[in-house]
Coordinates of N, CA and C in Angstrom, one line a residue:
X1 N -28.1 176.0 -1.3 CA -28.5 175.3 -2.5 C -30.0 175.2 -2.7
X2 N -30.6 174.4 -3.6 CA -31.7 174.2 -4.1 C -32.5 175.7 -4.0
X3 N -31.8 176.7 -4.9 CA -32.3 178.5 -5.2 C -33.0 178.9 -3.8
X4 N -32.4 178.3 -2.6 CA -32.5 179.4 -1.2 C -31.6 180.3 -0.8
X5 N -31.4 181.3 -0.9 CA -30.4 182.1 -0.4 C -30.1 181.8 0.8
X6 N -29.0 181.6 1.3 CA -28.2 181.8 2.8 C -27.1 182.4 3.0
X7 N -26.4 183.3 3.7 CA -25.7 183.9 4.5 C -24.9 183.1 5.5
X8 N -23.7 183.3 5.8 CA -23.3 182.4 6.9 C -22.0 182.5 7.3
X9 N -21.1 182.4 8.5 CA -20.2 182.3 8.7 C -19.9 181.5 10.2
X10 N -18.8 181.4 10.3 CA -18.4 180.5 11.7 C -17.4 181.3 12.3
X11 N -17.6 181.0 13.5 CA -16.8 181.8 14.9 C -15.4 181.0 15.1
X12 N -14.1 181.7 15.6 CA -13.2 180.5 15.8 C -13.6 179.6 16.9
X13 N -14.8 179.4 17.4 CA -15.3 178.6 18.4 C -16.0 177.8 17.2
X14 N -15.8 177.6 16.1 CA -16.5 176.6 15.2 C -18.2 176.6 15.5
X15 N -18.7 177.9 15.8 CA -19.9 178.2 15.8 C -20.4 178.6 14.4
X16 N -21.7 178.1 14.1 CA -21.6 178.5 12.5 C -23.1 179.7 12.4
X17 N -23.6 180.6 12.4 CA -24.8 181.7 12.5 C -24.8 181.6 11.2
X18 N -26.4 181.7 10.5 CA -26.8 181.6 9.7 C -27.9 182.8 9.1
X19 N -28.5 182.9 7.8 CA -29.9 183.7 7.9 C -30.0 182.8 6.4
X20 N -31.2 183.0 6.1 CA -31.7 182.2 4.9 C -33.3 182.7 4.3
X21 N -33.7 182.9 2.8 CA -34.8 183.5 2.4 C -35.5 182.2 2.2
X22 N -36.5 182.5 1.5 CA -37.5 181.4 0.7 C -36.6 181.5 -0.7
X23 N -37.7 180.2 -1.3 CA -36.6 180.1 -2.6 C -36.8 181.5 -3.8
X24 N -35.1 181.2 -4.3 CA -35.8 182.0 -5.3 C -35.9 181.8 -6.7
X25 N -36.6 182.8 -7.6 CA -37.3 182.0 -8.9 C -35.5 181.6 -9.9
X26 N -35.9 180.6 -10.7 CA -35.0 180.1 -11.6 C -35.1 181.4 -12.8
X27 N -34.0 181.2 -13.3 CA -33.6 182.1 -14.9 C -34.5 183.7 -14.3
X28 N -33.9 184.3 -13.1 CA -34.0 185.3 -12.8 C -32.9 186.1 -11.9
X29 N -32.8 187.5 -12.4 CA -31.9 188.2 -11.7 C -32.7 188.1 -10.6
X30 N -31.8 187.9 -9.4 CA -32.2 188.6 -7.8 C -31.2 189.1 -7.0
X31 N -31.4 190.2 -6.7 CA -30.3 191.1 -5.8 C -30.5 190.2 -4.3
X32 N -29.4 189.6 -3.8 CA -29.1 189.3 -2.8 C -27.8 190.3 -1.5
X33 N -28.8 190.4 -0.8 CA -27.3 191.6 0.0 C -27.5 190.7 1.9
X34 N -26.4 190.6 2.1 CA -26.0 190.5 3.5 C -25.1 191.1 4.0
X35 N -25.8 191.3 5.5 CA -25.8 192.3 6.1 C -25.1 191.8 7.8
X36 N -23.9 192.6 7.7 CA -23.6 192.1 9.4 C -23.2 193.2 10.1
X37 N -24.2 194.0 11.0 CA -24.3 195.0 11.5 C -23.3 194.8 12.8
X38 N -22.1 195.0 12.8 CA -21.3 195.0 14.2 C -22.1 195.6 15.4
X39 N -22.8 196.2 15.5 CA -23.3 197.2 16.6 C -24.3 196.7 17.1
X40 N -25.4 195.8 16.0 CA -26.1 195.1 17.1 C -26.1 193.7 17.0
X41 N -24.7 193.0 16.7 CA -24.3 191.6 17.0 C -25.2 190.9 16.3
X42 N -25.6 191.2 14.8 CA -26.1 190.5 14.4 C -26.1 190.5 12.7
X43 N -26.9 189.4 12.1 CA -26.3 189.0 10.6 C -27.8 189.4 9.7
X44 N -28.2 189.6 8.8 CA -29.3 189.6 8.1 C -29.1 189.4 6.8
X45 N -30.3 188.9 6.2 CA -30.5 188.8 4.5 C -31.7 189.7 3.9
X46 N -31.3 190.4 2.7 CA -32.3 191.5 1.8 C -32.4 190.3 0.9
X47 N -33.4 190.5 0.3 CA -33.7 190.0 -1.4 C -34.2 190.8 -2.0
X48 N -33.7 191.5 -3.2 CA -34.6 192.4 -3.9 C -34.5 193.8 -3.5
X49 N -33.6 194.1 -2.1 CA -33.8 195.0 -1.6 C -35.0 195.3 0.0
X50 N -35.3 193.5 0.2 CA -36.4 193.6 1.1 C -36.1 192.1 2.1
X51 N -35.8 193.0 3.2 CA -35.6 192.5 4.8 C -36.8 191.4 4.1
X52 N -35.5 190.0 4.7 CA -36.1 188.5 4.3 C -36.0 188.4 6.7
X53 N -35.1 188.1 6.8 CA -34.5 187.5 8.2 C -33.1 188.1 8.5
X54 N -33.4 188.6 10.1 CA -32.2 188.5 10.9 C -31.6 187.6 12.2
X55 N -30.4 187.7 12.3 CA -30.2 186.6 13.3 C -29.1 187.5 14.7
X56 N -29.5 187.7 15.6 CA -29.1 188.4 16.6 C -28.1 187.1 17.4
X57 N -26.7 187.2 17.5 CA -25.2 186.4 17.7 C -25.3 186.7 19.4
X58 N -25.2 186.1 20.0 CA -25.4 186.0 21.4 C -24.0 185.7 22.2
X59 N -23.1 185.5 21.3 CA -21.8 185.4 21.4 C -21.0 186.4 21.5
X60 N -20.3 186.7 22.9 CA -19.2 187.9 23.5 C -18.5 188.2 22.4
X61 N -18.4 189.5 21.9 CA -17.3 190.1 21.1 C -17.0 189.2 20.3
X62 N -18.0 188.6 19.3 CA -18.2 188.1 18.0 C -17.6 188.7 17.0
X63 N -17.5 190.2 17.2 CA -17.7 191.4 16.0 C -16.0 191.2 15.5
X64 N -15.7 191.1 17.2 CA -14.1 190.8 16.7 C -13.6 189.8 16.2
X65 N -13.7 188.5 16.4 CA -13.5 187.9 15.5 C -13.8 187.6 14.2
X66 N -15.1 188.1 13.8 CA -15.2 187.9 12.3 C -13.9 187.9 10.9
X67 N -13.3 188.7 11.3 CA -12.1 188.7 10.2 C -11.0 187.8 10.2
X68 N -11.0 187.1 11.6 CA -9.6 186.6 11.8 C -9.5 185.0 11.4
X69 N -10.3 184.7 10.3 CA -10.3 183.5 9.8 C -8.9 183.4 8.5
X70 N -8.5 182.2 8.5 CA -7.2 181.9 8.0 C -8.0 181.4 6.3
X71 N -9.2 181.4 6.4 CA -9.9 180.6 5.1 C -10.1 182.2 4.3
X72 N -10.1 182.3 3.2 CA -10.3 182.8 2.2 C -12.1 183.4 2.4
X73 N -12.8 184.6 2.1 CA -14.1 184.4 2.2 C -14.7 184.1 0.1
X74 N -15.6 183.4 0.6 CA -16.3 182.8 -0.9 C -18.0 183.4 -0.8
X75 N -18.1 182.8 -2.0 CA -19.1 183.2 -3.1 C -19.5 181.7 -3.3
X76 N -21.1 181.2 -3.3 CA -21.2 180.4 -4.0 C -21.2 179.0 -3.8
X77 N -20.7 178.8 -2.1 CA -20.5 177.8 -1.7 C -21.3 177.4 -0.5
X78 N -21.6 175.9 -0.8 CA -22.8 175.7 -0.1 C -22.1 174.9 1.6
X79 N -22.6 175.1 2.3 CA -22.1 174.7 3.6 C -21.1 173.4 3.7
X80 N -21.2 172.2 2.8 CA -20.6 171.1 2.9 C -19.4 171.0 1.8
X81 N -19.0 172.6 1.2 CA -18.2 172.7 0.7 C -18.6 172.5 -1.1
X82 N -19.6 171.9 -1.4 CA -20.1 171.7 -2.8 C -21.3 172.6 -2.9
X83 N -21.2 172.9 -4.3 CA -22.6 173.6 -4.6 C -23.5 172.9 -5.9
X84 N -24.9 173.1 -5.8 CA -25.5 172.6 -6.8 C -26.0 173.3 -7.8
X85 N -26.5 174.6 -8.0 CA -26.7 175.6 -8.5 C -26.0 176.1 -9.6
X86 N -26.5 176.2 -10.5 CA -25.9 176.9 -11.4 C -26.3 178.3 -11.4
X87 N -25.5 179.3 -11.6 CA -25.9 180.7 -10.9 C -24.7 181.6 -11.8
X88 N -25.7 183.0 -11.7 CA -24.8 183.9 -12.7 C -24.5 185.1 -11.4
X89 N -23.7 185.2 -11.5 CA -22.7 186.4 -10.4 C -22.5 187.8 -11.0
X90 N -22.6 188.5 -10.3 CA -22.6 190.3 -11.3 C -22.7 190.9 -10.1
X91 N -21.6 192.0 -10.5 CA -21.3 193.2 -9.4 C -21.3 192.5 -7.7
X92 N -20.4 192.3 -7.6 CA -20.5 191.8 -6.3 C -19.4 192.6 -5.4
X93 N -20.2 193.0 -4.1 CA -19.3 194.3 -3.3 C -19.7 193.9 -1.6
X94 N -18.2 194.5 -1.1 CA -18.2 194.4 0.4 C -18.0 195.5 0.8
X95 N -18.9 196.2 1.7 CA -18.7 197.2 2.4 C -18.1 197.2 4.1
X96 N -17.6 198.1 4.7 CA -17.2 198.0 5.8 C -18.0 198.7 7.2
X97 N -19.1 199.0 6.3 CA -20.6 199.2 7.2 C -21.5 198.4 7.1
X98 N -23.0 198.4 8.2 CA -24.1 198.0 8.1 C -25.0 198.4 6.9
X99 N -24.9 198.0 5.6 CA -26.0 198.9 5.0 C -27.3 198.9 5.4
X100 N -28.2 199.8 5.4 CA -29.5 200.0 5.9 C -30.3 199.7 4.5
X101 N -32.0 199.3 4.7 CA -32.2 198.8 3.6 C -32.5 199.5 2.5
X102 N -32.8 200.9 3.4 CA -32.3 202.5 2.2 C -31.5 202.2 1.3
X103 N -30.2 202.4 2.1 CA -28.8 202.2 1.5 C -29.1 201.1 0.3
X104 N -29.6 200.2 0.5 CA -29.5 198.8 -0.2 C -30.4 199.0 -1.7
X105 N -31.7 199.3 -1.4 CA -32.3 199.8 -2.5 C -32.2 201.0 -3.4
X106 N -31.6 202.1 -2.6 CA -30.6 203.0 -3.9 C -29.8 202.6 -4.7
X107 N -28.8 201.7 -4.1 CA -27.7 201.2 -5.0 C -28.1 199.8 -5.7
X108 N -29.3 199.1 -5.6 CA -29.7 198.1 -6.3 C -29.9 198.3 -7.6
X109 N -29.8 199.4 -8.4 CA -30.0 199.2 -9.7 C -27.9 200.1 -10.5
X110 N -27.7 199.8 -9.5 CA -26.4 201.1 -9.6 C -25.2 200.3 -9.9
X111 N -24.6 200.3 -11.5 CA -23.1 199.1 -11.3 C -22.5 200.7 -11.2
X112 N -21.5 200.1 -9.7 CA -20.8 201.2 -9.1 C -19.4 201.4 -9.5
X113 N -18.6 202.4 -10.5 CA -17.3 202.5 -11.2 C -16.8 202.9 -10.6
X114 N -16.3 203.9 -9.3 CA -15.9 204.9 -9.2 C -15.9 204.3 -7.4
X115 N -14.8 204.9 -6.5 CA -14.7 204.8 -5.6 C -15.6 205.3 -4.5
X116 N -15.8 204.7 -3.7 CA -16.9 204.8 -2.6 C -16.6 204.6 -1.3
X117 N -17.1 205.8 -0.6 CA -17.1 205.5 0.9 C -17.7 203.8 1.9
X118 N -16.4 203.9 2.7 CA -16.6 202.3 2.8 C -17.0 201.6 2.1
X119 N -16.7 201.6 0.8 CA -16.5 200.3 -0.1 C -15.1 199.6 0.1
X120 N -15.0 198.3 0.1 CA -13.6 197.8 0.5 C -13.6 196.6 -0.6
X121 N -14.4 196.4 -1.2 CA -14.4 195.4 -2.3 C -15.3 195.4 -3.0
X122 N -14.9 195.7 -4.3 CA -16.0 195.5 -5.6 C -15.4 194.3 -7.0
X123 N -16.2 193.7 -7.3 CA -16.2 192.7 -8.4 C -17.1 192.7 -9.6
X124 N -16.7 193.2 -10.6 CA -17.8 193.6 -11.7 C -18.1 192.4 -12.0
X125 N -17.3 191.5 -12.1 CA -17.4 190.3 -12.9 C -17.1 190.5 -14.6
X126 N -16.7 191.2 -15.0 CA -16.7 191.5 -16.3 C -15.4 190.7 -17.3
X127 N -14.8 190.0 -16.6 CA -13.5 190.2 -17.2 C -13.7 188.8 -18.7
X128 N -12.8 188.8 -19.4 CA -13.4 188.1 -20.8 C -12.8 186.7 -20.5
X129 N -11.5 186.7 -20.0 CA -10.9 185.2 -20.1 C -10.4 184.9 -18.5
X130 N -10.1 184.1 -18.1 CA -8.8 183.9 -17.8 C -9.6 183.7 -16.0
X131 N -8.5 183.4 -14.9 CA -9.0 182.8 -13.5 C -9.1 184.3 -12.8
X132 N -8.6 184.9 -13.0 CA -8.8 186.0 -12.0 C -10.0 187.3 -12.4
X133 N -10.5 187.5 -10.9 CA -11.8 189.0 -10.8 C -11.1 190.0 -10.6
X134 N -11.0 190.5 -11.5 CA -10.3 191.6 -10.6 C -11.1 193.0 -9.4
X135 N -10.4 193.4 -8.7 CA -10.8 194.6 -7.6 C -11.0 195.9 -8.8
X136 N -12.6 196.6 -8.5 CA -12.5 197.9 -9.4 C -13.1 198.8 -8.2
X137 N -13.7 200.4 -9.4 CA -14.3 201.0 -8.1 C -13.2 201.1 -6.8
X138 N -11.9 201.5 -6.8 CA -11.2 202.0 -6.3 C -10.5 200.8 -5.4
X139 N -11.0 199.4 -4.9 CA -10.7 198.3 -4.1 C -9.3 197.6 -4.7
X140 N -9.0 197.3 -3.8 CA -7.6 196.5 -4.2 C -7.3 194.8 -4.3
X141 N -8.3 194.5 -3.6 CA -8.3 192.7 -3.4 C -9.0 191.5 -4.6
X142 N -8.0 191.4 -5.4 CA -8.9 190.9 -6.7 C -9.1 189.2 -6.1
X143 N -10.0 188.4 -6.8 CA -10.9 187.3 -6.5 C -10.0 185.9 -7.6
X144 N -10.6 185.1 -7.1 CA -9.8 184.1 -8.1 C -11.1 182.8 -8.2
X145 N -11.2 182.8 -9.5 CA -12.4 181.8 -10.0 C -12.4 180.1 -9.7
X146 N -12.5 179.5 -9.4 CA -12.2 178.3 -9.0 C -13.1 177.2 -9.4
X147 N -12.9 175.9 -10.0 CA -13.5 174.8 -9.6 C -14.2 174.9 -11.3
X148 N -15.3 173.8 -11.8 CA -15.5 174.0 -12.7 C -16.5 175.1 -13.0
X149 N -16.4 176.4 -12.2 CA -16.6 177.5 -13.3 C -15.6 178.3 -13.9
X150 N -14.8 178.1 -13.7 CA -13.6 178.3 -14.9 C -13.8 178.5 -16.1
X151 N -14.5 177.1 -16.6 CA -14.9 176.4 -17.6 C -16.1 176.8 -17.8
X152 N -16.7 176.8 -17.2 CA -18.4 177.2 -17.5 C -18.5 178.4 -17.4
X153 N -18.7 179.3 -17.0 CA -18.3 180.6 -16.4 C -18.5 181.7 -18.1
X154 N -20.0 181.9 -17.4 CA -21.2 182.3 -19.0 C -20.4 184.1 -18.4
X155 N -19.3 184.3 -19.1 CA -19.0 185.8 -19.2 C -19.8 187.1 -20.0
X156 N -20.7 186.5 -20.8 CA -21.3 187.9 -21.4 C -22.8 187.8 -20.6
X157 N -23.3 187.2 -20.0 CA -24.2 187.3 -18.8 C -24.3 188.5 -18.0
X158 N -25.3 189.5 -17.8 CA -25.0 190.6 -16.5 C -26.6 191.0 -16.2
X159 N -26.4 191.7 -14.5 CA -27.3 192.1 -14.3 C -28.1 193.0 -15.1
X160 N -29.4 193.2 -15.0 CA -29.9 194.4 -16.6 C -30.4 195.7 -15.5
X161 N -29.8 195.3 -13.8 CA -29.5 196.7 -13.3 C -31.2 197.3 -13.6
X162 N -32.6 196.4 -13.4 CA -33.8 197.2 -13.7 C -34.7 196.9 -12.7
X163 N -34.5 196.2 -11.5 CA -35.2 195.8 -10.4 C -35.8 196.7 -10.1
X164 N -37.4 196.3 -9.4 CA -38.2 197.2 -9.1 C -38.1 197.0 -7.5
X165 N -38.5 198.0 -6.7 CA -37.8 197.3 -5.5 C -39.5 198.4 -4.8
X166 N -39.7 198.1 -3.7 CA -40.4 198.9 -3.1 C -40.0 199.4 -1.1
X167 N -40.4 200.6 -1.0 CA -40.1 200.0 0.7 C -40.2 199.8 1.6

């Protein structure tokens, strides 16, 4: 909250790893990408397309547990389960690699239609009414909107996809 990006998840050891940027500016698009590299047991945050912090998990075969949580993964939610932020959401995607921050800044100006190698979730965000995101770009796992953005939930809003990024 208070326009800091953070990253985060918890271990079934109720361990919680984090990463987190400086703040970011109000009434602006900002590409946010997190990053959890299985291979070297650790989590990171881009903004913009530019390595903010990483955090190296010191915890035995971490990598495996990451999926085996019975909670749903979210968007949006601030550690104590509430959020303060008002925030606009567009194109939102899970891949089943590490992106590198190449990878990251090619596809930062890219709304991706079409199916993609290790892509396993995409969310345009586009949809006109109603509670459900649906999965595009070839993914199957659609999202479900919750809480009062339902109601508030500014649909003709989107990224304008023109970031300037450098490397």
């Amino acid at each position: 909250s208070n326009n800091i990006p953070r990253i985060s998840f918890h271990t079934l050891d109720l361990f919680r790893y984090y990463v987190e940027g400086s703040r970011i500016p109000t009434n602006k698009w900002t590409h946010l990408a997190g990053v959890w590299d299985q291979m070297g047991n650790s989590l990171a945050l881009y903004v913009d397309g530019v390595f903010v912090q990483a955090q190296r998990v010191s915890e035995e075969a971490l990598s495996s547990r990451l999926y085996a949580s019975a909670s749903p993964a979210t968007i949006g939610v601030s550690p104590d389960g509430s959020f303060v932020n008002n925030v606009l959401l567009d194109e939102v995607r899970i891949w089943n690699v590490a992106r590198t921050q190449s990878q990251i800044q090619t596809d930062i100006n890219t709304q991706i239609t079409t199916p993609q190698s290790a892509l396993i979730g995409r969310w345009a965000l586009n949809e006109a009414a109603g509670t459900v995101v649906y999965a595009t770009a070839g993914t199957t796992i659609n999202g479900t909107i919750v809480g009062t953005a339902v109601s508030n939930w500014n649909r003709t809003g989107c990224a304008p996809f023109n970031l300037s990024v450098s490397p």
